[in-house]
CSV table of C-alpha atoms and ligand atoms in Angstrom, one decimal:
chain,number,residue,atom,x,y,z
A,29,UNK,CA,0.0,0.0,0.0
A,30,UNK,CA,1.2,3.6,0.7
A,31,UNK,CA,3.2,2.5,3.7
A,32,UNK,CA,7.0,2.4,3.7
A,33,UNK,CA,9.1,-0.5,4.7
A,34,UNK,CA,9.2,-1.9,8.3
A,35,UNK,CA,11.9,-0.1,10.4
A,36,UNK,CA,13.0,-0.1,14.1
A,37,UNK,CA,12.1,2.8,16.3
A,38,UNK,CA,12.1,4.0,19.9
A,39,UNK,CA,9.1,5.6,21.5
A,40,UNK,CA,10.2,8.8,23.1
A,41,UNK,CA,6.8,10.2,24.1
A,42,UNK,CA,3.1,9.2,24.0
A,43,UNK,CA,-0.1,11.2,23.8
A,44,UNK,CA,-3.2,9.1,24.1
A,45,UNK,CA,-3.7,7.5,20.7
A,46,UNK,CA,-0.5,8.8,19.1
A,47,UNK,CA,3.2,8.3,19.9
A,48,UNK,CA,6.4,10.1,18.9
A,49,UNK,CA,8.8,7.5,17.5
A,50,UNK,CA,12.5,8.1,16.9
A,51,UNK,CA,13.7,6.3,13.9
A,52,UNK,CA,16.5,3.9,14.8
A,53,UNK,CA,17.7,3.1,11.3
A,54,UNK,CA,17.3,4.0,7.7
A,55,UNK,CA,17.0,7.4,5.9
A,56,UNK,CA,15.0,8.9,8.9
A,57,UNK,CA,17.4,7.7,11.6
A,58,UNK,CA,17.4,10.1,14.6
A,59,UNK,CA,14.3,12.0,13.4
A,60,UNK,CA,11.0,11.9,15.2
A,61,UNK,CA,7.8,10.8,13.5
A,62,UNK,CA,4.4,11.2,15.0
A,63,UNK,CA,2.8,7.8,14.7
A,64,UNK,CA,-0.6,6.1,15.1
A,65,UNK,CA,-0.6,2.6,16.3
A,66,UNK,CA,-2.3,-0.6,15.3
A,67,UNK,CA,-5.0,-1.4,17.8
A,68,UNK,CA,-3.8,-4.9,18.6
A,69,UNK,CA,-0.5,-3.8,20.2
A,70,UNK,CA,-1.7,-3.3,23.7
A,71,UNK,CA,-0.5,-0.2,25.5
A,72,UNK,CA,2.7,1.4,24.1
A,73,UNK,CA,4.8,3.5,26.5
A,74,UNK,CA,7.9,5.7,26.5
A,75,UNK,CA,11.0,3.5,26.1
A,76,UNK,CA,9.2,0.8,24.0
A,77,UNK,CA,11.2,-0.4,21.0
A,78,UNK,CA,8.9,-0.8,18.1
A,79,UNK,CA,8.6,-1.6,14.4
A,80,UNK,CA,7.0,1.3,12.4
A,81,UNK,CA,6.2,2.2,8.8
A,82,UNK,CA,6.1,5.6,7.2
A,83,UNK,CA,2.7,6.6,6.0
A,84,UNK,CA,1.6,9.8,4.1
A,85,UNK,CA,1.6,12.3,7.0
A,86,UNK,CA,2.2,10.2,10.0
A,87,UNK,CA,3.7,6.8,10.6
A,88,UNK,CA,2.1,3.6,11.9
A,89,UNK,CA,3.5,1.5,14.7
A,90,UNK,CA,2.9,-2.1,13.6
A,91,UNK,CA,4.7,-4.1,16.3
A,92,UNK,CA,6.0,-3.8,19.8
A,93,UNK,CA,9.3,-5.6,20.7
A,94,UNK,CA,9.7,-7.5,23.9
A,95,UNK,CA,10.4,-5.3,27.0
A,96,UNK,CA,13.4,-5.8,29.3
A,97,UNK,CA,11.6,-4.1,32.2
A,98,UNK,CA,8.6,-2.0,32.9
A,99,UNK,CA,7.5,0.5,35.5
A,100,UNK,CA,4.0,-0.3,36.5
A,101,UNK,CA,1.6,2.1,38.2
A,102,UNK,CA,-2.0,1.5,39.3
A,103,UNK,CA,-4.6,3.4,37.3
A,104,UNK,CA,-7.7,4.8,39.0
A,105,UNK,CA,-9.3,1.4,38.8
A,106,UNK,CA,-6.5,-0.3,40.7
A,107,UNK,CA,-5.1,-2.1,37.6
A,108,UNK,CA,-1.3,-2.1,37.2
A,109,UNK,CA,-0.4,-0.4,34.0
A,110,UNK,CA,3.0,0.2,32.4
A,111,UNK,CA,4.1,3.8,32.3
A,112,UNK,CA,7.6,3.4,30.9
A,113,UNK,CA,9.6,0.5,29.4
A,114,UNK,CA,13.1,-0.8,29.1
A,115,UNK,CA,14.5,1.2,32.1
A,116,UNK,CA,17.9,-0.2,33.2
A,117,UNK,CA,19.0,2.1,36.0
A,118,UNK,CA,17.3,3.9,38.8
A,119,UNK,CA,19.2,6.8,40.3
A,120,UNK,CA,17.8,7.3,43.9
A,121,UNK,CA,18.7,10.9,44.5
A,122,UNK,CA,19.1,12.2,48.0
A,123,UNK,CA,20.9,15.3,49.3
A,124,UNK,CA,22.7,16.6,52.3
A,125,UNK,CA,19.7,18.9,52.6
A,126,UNK,CA,16.8,18.2,52.9
A,127,UNK,CA,18.0,15.5,55.4
A,128,UNK,CA,17.7,12.1,53.8
A,129,UNK,CA,15.3,9.6,55.4
A,130,UNK,CA,16.3,6.0,55.3
A,131,UNK,CA,12.7,4.9,55.1
A,132,UNK,CA,12.3,6.8,51.9
A,133,UNK,CA,15.5,5.4,50.4
A,134,UNK,CA,14.4,1.9,51.4
A,135,UNK,CA,11.0,2.4,49.8
A,136,UNK,CA,12.7,3.4,46.5
A,137,UNK,CA,15.1,0.4,46.8
A,138,UNK,CA,12.1,-2.0,47.3
A,139,UNK,CA,10.5,-0.6,44.1
A,140,UNK,CA,13.8,-1.1,42.2
A,141,UNK,CA,14.3,-4.6,43.5
A,142,UNK,CA,10.7,-5.6,42.7
A,143,UNK,CA,11.0,-4.3,39.1
A,144,UNK,CA,14.4,-5.9,38.6
A,145,UNK,CA,16.1,-2.6,37.8
A,146,UNK,CA,19.6,-1.8,39.1
A,147,UNK,CA,19.5,1.1,41.6
A,148,UNK,CA,22.3,3.4,42.7
A,149,UNK,CA,22.1,5.9,45.6
A,150,UNK,CA,23.3,9.4,44.6
A,151,UNK,CA,24.0,11.9,47.4
A,152,UNK,CA,23.8,15.4,45.9
A,153,UNK,CA,24.8,18.7,47.5
A,154,UNK,CA,28.0,17.4,49.0
A,155,UNK,CA,29.1,21.0,49.1
A,156,UNK,CA,26.8,21.3,52.1
A,157,UNK,CA,28.6,18.6,54.1
A,158,UNK,CA,29.9,19.9,57.4
A,159,UNK,CA,31.1,18.9,60.8
A,160,UNK,CA,27.5,18.6,62.1
A,161,UNK,CA,25.9,16.5,59.3
A,162,UNK,CA,28.8,14.5,57.9
A,163,UNK,CA,29.0,11.7,60.4
A,164,UNK,CA,25.4,10.8,60.3
A,165,UNK,CA,25.1,10.9,56.5
A,166,UNK,CA,28.2,8.9,56.1
A,167,UNK,CA,27.0,6.2,58.5
A,168,UNK,CA,23.7,6.0,56.6
A,169,UNK,CA,25.4,5.6,53.3
A,170,UNK,CA,27.8,3.0,54.7
A,171,UNK,CA,24.7,0.8,55.7
A,172,UNK,CA,23.8,0.7,52.0
A,173,UNK,CA,27.4,-0.1,50.9
A,174,UNK,CA,27.4,-2.9,53.4
A,175,UNK,CA,24.6,-4.6,51.5
A,176,UNK,CA,26.2,-4.0,48.2
A,177,UNK,CA,24.4,-1.0,46.9
A,178,UNK,CA,26.6,1.5,45.0
A,179,UNK,CA,26.7,5.0,46.4
A,180,UNK,CA,27.7,8.0,44.3
A,181,UNK,CA,28.5,11.5,45.5
A,182,UNK,CA,27.9,14.7,43.6
A,183,UNK,CA,27.5,18.4,43.9
A,184,UNK,CA,25.7,20.1,41.1
A,185,UNK,CA,26.7,23.5,42.4
A,186,UNK,CA,30.4,22.7,42.7
A,187,UNK,CA,30.2,20.5,39.5
A,188,UNK,CA,31.7,17.6,41.4
A,189,UNK,CA,31.0,13.9,40.7
A,190,UNK,CA,29.3,14.6,37.4
A,191,UNK,CA,31.9,12.7,35.3
A,192,UNK,CA,31.5,9.6,37.4
A,193,UNK,CA,27.7,9.8,37.2
A,194,UNK,CA,27.9,10.3,33.4
A,195,UNK,CA,30.0,7.2,33.1
A,196,UNK,CA,27.3,5.2,35.0
A,197,UNK,CA,24.5,6.5,32.7
A,198,UNK,CA,26.2,5.5,29.5
A,199,UNK,CA,24.7,2.7,27.4
A,200,UNK,CA,21.4,2.5,29.2
A,201,UNK,CA,18.1,4.1,30.0
A,202,UNK,CA,17.9,5.7,33.4
A,203,UNK,CA,15.3,7.4,35.7
A,204,UNK,CA,16.0,9.8,38.5
A,205,UNK,CA,13.7,9.4,41.5
A,206,UNK,CA,13.7,11.1,44.9
A,207,UNK,CA,12.0,13.7,47.0
A,208,UNK,CA,11.4,17.2,45.9
A,209,UNK,CA,14.3,19.6,46.5
A,210,UNK,CA,17.2,17.2,46.4
A,211,UNK,CA,18.4,18.6,43.0
A,212,UNK,CA,17.0,16.2,40.4
A,213,UNK,CA,16.2,19.1,37.9
A,214,UNK,CA,19.6,20.7,38.6
A,215,UNK,CA,21.4,17.4,37.9
A,216,UNK,CA,19.4,16.7,34.8
A,217,UNK,CA,20.0,20.2,33.5
A,218,UNK,CA,23.7,19.7,34.1
A,219,UNK,CA,23.7,16.4,32.3
A,220,UNK,CA,21.5,17.5,29.4
A,221,UNK,CA,22.6,21.0,28.5
A,222,UNK,CA,20.0,22.6,26.2
A,223,UNK,CA,17.0,20.9,27.7
A,224,UNK,CA,16.5,23.5,30.4
A,225,UNK,CA,13.9,21.9,32.6
A,226,UNK,CA,12.7,24.5,35.0
A,227,UNK,CA,14.4,24.0,38.3
A,228,UNK,CA,11.7,23.0,40.8
A,229,UNK,CA,9.3,21.4,38.3
A,230,UNK,CA,9.2,19.7,35.0
A,231,UNK,CA,7.7,22.0,32.5
A,232,UNK,CA,8.0,22.7,28.9
A,233,UNK,CA,7.3,26.0,27.1
A,234,UNK,CA,4.4,25.8,24.6
A,235,UNK,CA,2.5,28.4,22.6
A,236,UNK,CA,-0.2,28.4,25.2
A,237,UNK,CA,2.3,29.2,27.9
A,238,UNK,CA,3.8,27.0,30.6
A,239,UNK,CA,2.5,23.5,30.5
A,240,UNK,CA,3.5,20.7,32.8
A,241,UNK,CA,4.2,17.5,30.9
A,242,UNK,CA,2.4,14.5,32.4
A,243,UNK,CA,3.6,12.0,29.9
A,244,UNK,CA,7.1,10.4,30.3
A,245,UNK,CA,9.7,11.6,27.8
A,246,UNK,CA,12.9,10.1,26.7
A,247,UNK,CA,16.0,12.3,26.3
A,248,UNK,CA,19.5,11.4,25.0
A,249,UNK,CA,22.4,12.3,27.2
A,250,UNK,CA,25.1,13.9,24.9
A,251,UNK,CA,27.8,11.6,26.4
A,252,UNK,CA,25.8,8.4,26.0
A,253,UNK,CA,22.8,6.8,27.6
A,254,UNK,CA,19.1,8.0,27.8
A,255,UNK,CA,16.9,9.5,30.5
A,256,UNK,CA,13.1,8.9,30.9
A,257,UNK,CA,11.6,11.6,33.0
A,258,UNK,CA,8.2,13.0,34.1
A,259,UNK,CA,6.9,14.3,37.4
A,260,UNK,CA,5.1,11.0,37.9
A,261,UNK,CA,8.2,8.9,37.2
A,262,UNK,CA,10.2,10.9,39.8
A,263,UNK,CA,7.9,9.4,42.4
A,264,UNK,CA,8.2,5.8,41.2
A,265,UNK,CA,8.8,3.9,44.4
A,266,UNK,CA,6.0,5.6,46.3
A,267,UNK,CA,3.4,3.8,44.1
A,268,UNK,CA,1.5,0.9,45.4
A,269,UNK,CA,3.4,-2.1,46.6
A,270,UNK,CA,1.7,-5.4,47.7
A,271,UNK,CA,2.3,-6.3,51.3
A,272,UNK,CA,3.5,-9.8,50.5
A,273,UNK,CA,6.1,-8.4,48.1
A,274,UNK,CA,7.8,-6.0,50.5
A,275,UNK,CA,10.3,-8.6,51.9
A,276,UNK,CA,11.5,-9.5,48.4
A,277,UNK,CA,12.5,-5.8,48.1
A,278,UNK,CA,14.9,-6.1,51.0
A,279,UNK,CA,17.8,-7.9,49.5
A,280,UNK,CA,19.4,-9.0,52.8
A,281,UNK,CA,16.1,-10.1,54.3
A,282,UNK,CA,14.8,-12.1,51.3
A,283,UNK,CA,17.2,-15.1,51.6
A,284,UNK,CA,16.5,-15.4,55.3
A,285,UNK,CA,12.7,-15.5,55.0
A,286,UNK,CA,12.7,-19.2,54.1
A,287,UNK,CA,14.8,-20.1,57.2
A,288,UNK,CA,12.2,-19.3,59.9
A,289,UNK,CA,11.0,-22.2,62.0
A,290,UNK,CA,7.4,-21.7,60.8
A,291,UNK,CA,6.7,-21.6,57.1
A,292,UNK,CA,4.0,-18.9,57.7
A,293,UNK,CA,6.2,-16.8,60.1
A,294,UNK,CA,5.1,-13.2,60.3
A,295,UNK,CA,8.5,-12.2,61.6
A,296,UNK,CA,6.9,-10.7,64.7
A,297,UNK,CA,6.8,-12.7,67.9
A,298,UNK,CA,7.2,-16.3,66.5
A,299,UNK,CA,9.9,-18.4,68.0
A,300,UNK,CA,12.7,-19.4,65.6
A,301,UNK,CA,12.4,-16.4,63.4
A,302,UNK,CA,15.5,-16.2,61.3
A,303,UNK,CA,15.0,-12.5,60.6
A,304,UNK,CA,14.5,-11.5,64.2
A,305,UNK,CA,17.6,-13.4,65.3
A,306,UNK,CA,19.6,-11.8,62.4
A,307,UNK,CA,18.6,-8.4,63.7
A,308,UNK,CA,19.4,-9.3,67.2
A,309,UNK,CA,22.9,-10.6,66.3
A,310,UNK,CA,23.6,-7.5,64.1
A,311,UNK,CA,23.7,-9.3,60.7
A,312,UNK,CA,20.9,-7.1,59.7
A,313,UNK,CA,20.9,-3.4,60.4
A,314,UNK,CA,18.4,-2.2,62.9
A,315,UNK,CA,17.5,0.7,60.7
A,316,UNK,CA,16.7,-1.5,57.7
A,317,UNK,CA,14.5,-3.7,59.9
A,318,UNK,CA,12.7,-0.6,61.2
A,319,UNK,CA,12.2,0.5,57.6
A,320,UNK,CA,10.8,-2.9,56.7
A,321,UNK,CA,8.3,-2.7,59.5
A,322,UNK,CA,7.5,0.9,58.7
A,323,UNK,CA,6.8,0.2,55.0
A,324,UNK,CA,4.5,-2.7,56.0
A,325,UNK,CA,2.5,-0.6,58.3
A,326,UNK,CA,2.2,2.3,55.8
A,327,UNK,CA,0.9,-0.1,53.2
A,328,UNK,CA,-1.6,-1.6,55.7
A,329,UNK,CA,-2.8,1.9,56.5
A,330,UNK,CA,-3.2,2.6,52.8
A,331,UNK,CA,-5.2,-0.6,52.3
A,332,UNK,CA,-7.5,0.0,55.3
B,402,GDP,P1,14.3,18.7,42.5
B,402,GDP,O1,13.1,19.2,43.2
B,402,GDP,O2,14.8,17.4,43.0
B,402,GDP,O3,14.2,18.8,41.0
B,402,GDP,O4,15.4,19.8,42.9
B,402,GDP,P2,15.9,21.1,42.2
B,402,GDP,O5,16.9,20.8,41.1
B,402,GDP,O6,14.7,22.0,41.9
B,402,GDP,O7,16.8,21.8,43.3
B,402,GDP,C1,16.3,22.2,44.6
B,402,GDP,C2,17.2,23.3,45.1
B,402,GDP,O8,18.5,22.8,45.4
B,402,GDP,C3,17.5,24.5,44.2
B,402,GDP,O9,17.5,25.7,44.9
B,402,GDP,C4,18.9,24.2,43.6
B,402,GDP,O10,19.6,25.4,43.3
B,402,GDP,C5,19.6,23.5,44.9
B,402,GDP,N1,20.7,22.6,44.5
B,402,GDP,C6,20.7,21.7,43.5
B,402,GDP,N2,21.9,21.1,43.5
B,402,GDP,C7,22.6,21.6,44.5
B,402,GDP,C8,24.0,21.3,45.0
B,402,GDP,O11,24.7,20.5,44.5
B,402,GDP,N3,24.4,22.1,46.1
B,402,GDP,C9,23.6,23.0,46.7
B,402,GDP,N4,24.0,23.7,47.7
B,402,GDP,N5,22.3,23.3,46.2
B,402,GDP,C10,21.9,22.6,45.1
B,403,ZN,ZN1,10.3,-15.1,60.7
């Protein structure tokens, strides 16, 4: 018919029934084509690799390739729906100020573990480290290194640690998550010159004035690697988690859970609980155990 040959592409943004596809090969390579999609493809999301064909004015996505990973989020009906695909790396961003909370870091780590995506903890604003806050923050970061999480240090203001971060972002698709004010926009602006995300929110300029993007967008870092970003994605990790899954999100608790005396151990007051004894003998950090309990109770509260 009037359609061009089948070609590979990458979805960089989606708008209801159309998507922006970046051509990954051929004469259009690197250009962006607005595409409709065949109705039998299921939901396409930012980060999806697809097969598309050039039509008269727009293109048509004819196939979706298998996903390596997906970020799932419950819709208003409680159904888990993908919001981005093929993410390889989650940068859990914290800062010297606002004071990092272990509970929150652990919540992001649970989400990373459950989605099978490699996390890194990035401490930003190291220029604000001083005699009063240094010891506490270093002790907190050490607890994560002890369970084999990688920790990176950066200061966007002092332009420190950015080269090391860039090297980690190369060759993969990353997301930055973390509470407001830690410097995610500042970091992304430093890594993606020319994008100019408004510091403090994620807005783009349109003819109608400032408009907050709600859909996830994919950007290319000039030194290699891609970023998927949206206000919603920055909160990935605070989305719904099932109670029974929480323990699998704690990498040092998971292997012990099968060793309790009772198969259905709740890890509370039961005798022979492998987790409780690991906390008592110091194999498991008290702080992580507290986080585990805290996350369980916050989910129970949400559910009730
Ligand atoms: P976001 O909410 O995580 O996107 O954080 P922003 O990028 O909007 O930054 C919040 C505030 O922290 C802004 O006032 C930034 O100027 C400031 N900030 C960002 N990075 C640094 C840093 O490395 N050091 C210091 N001292 N301030 C920073
Ligand atoms: Zn137990």
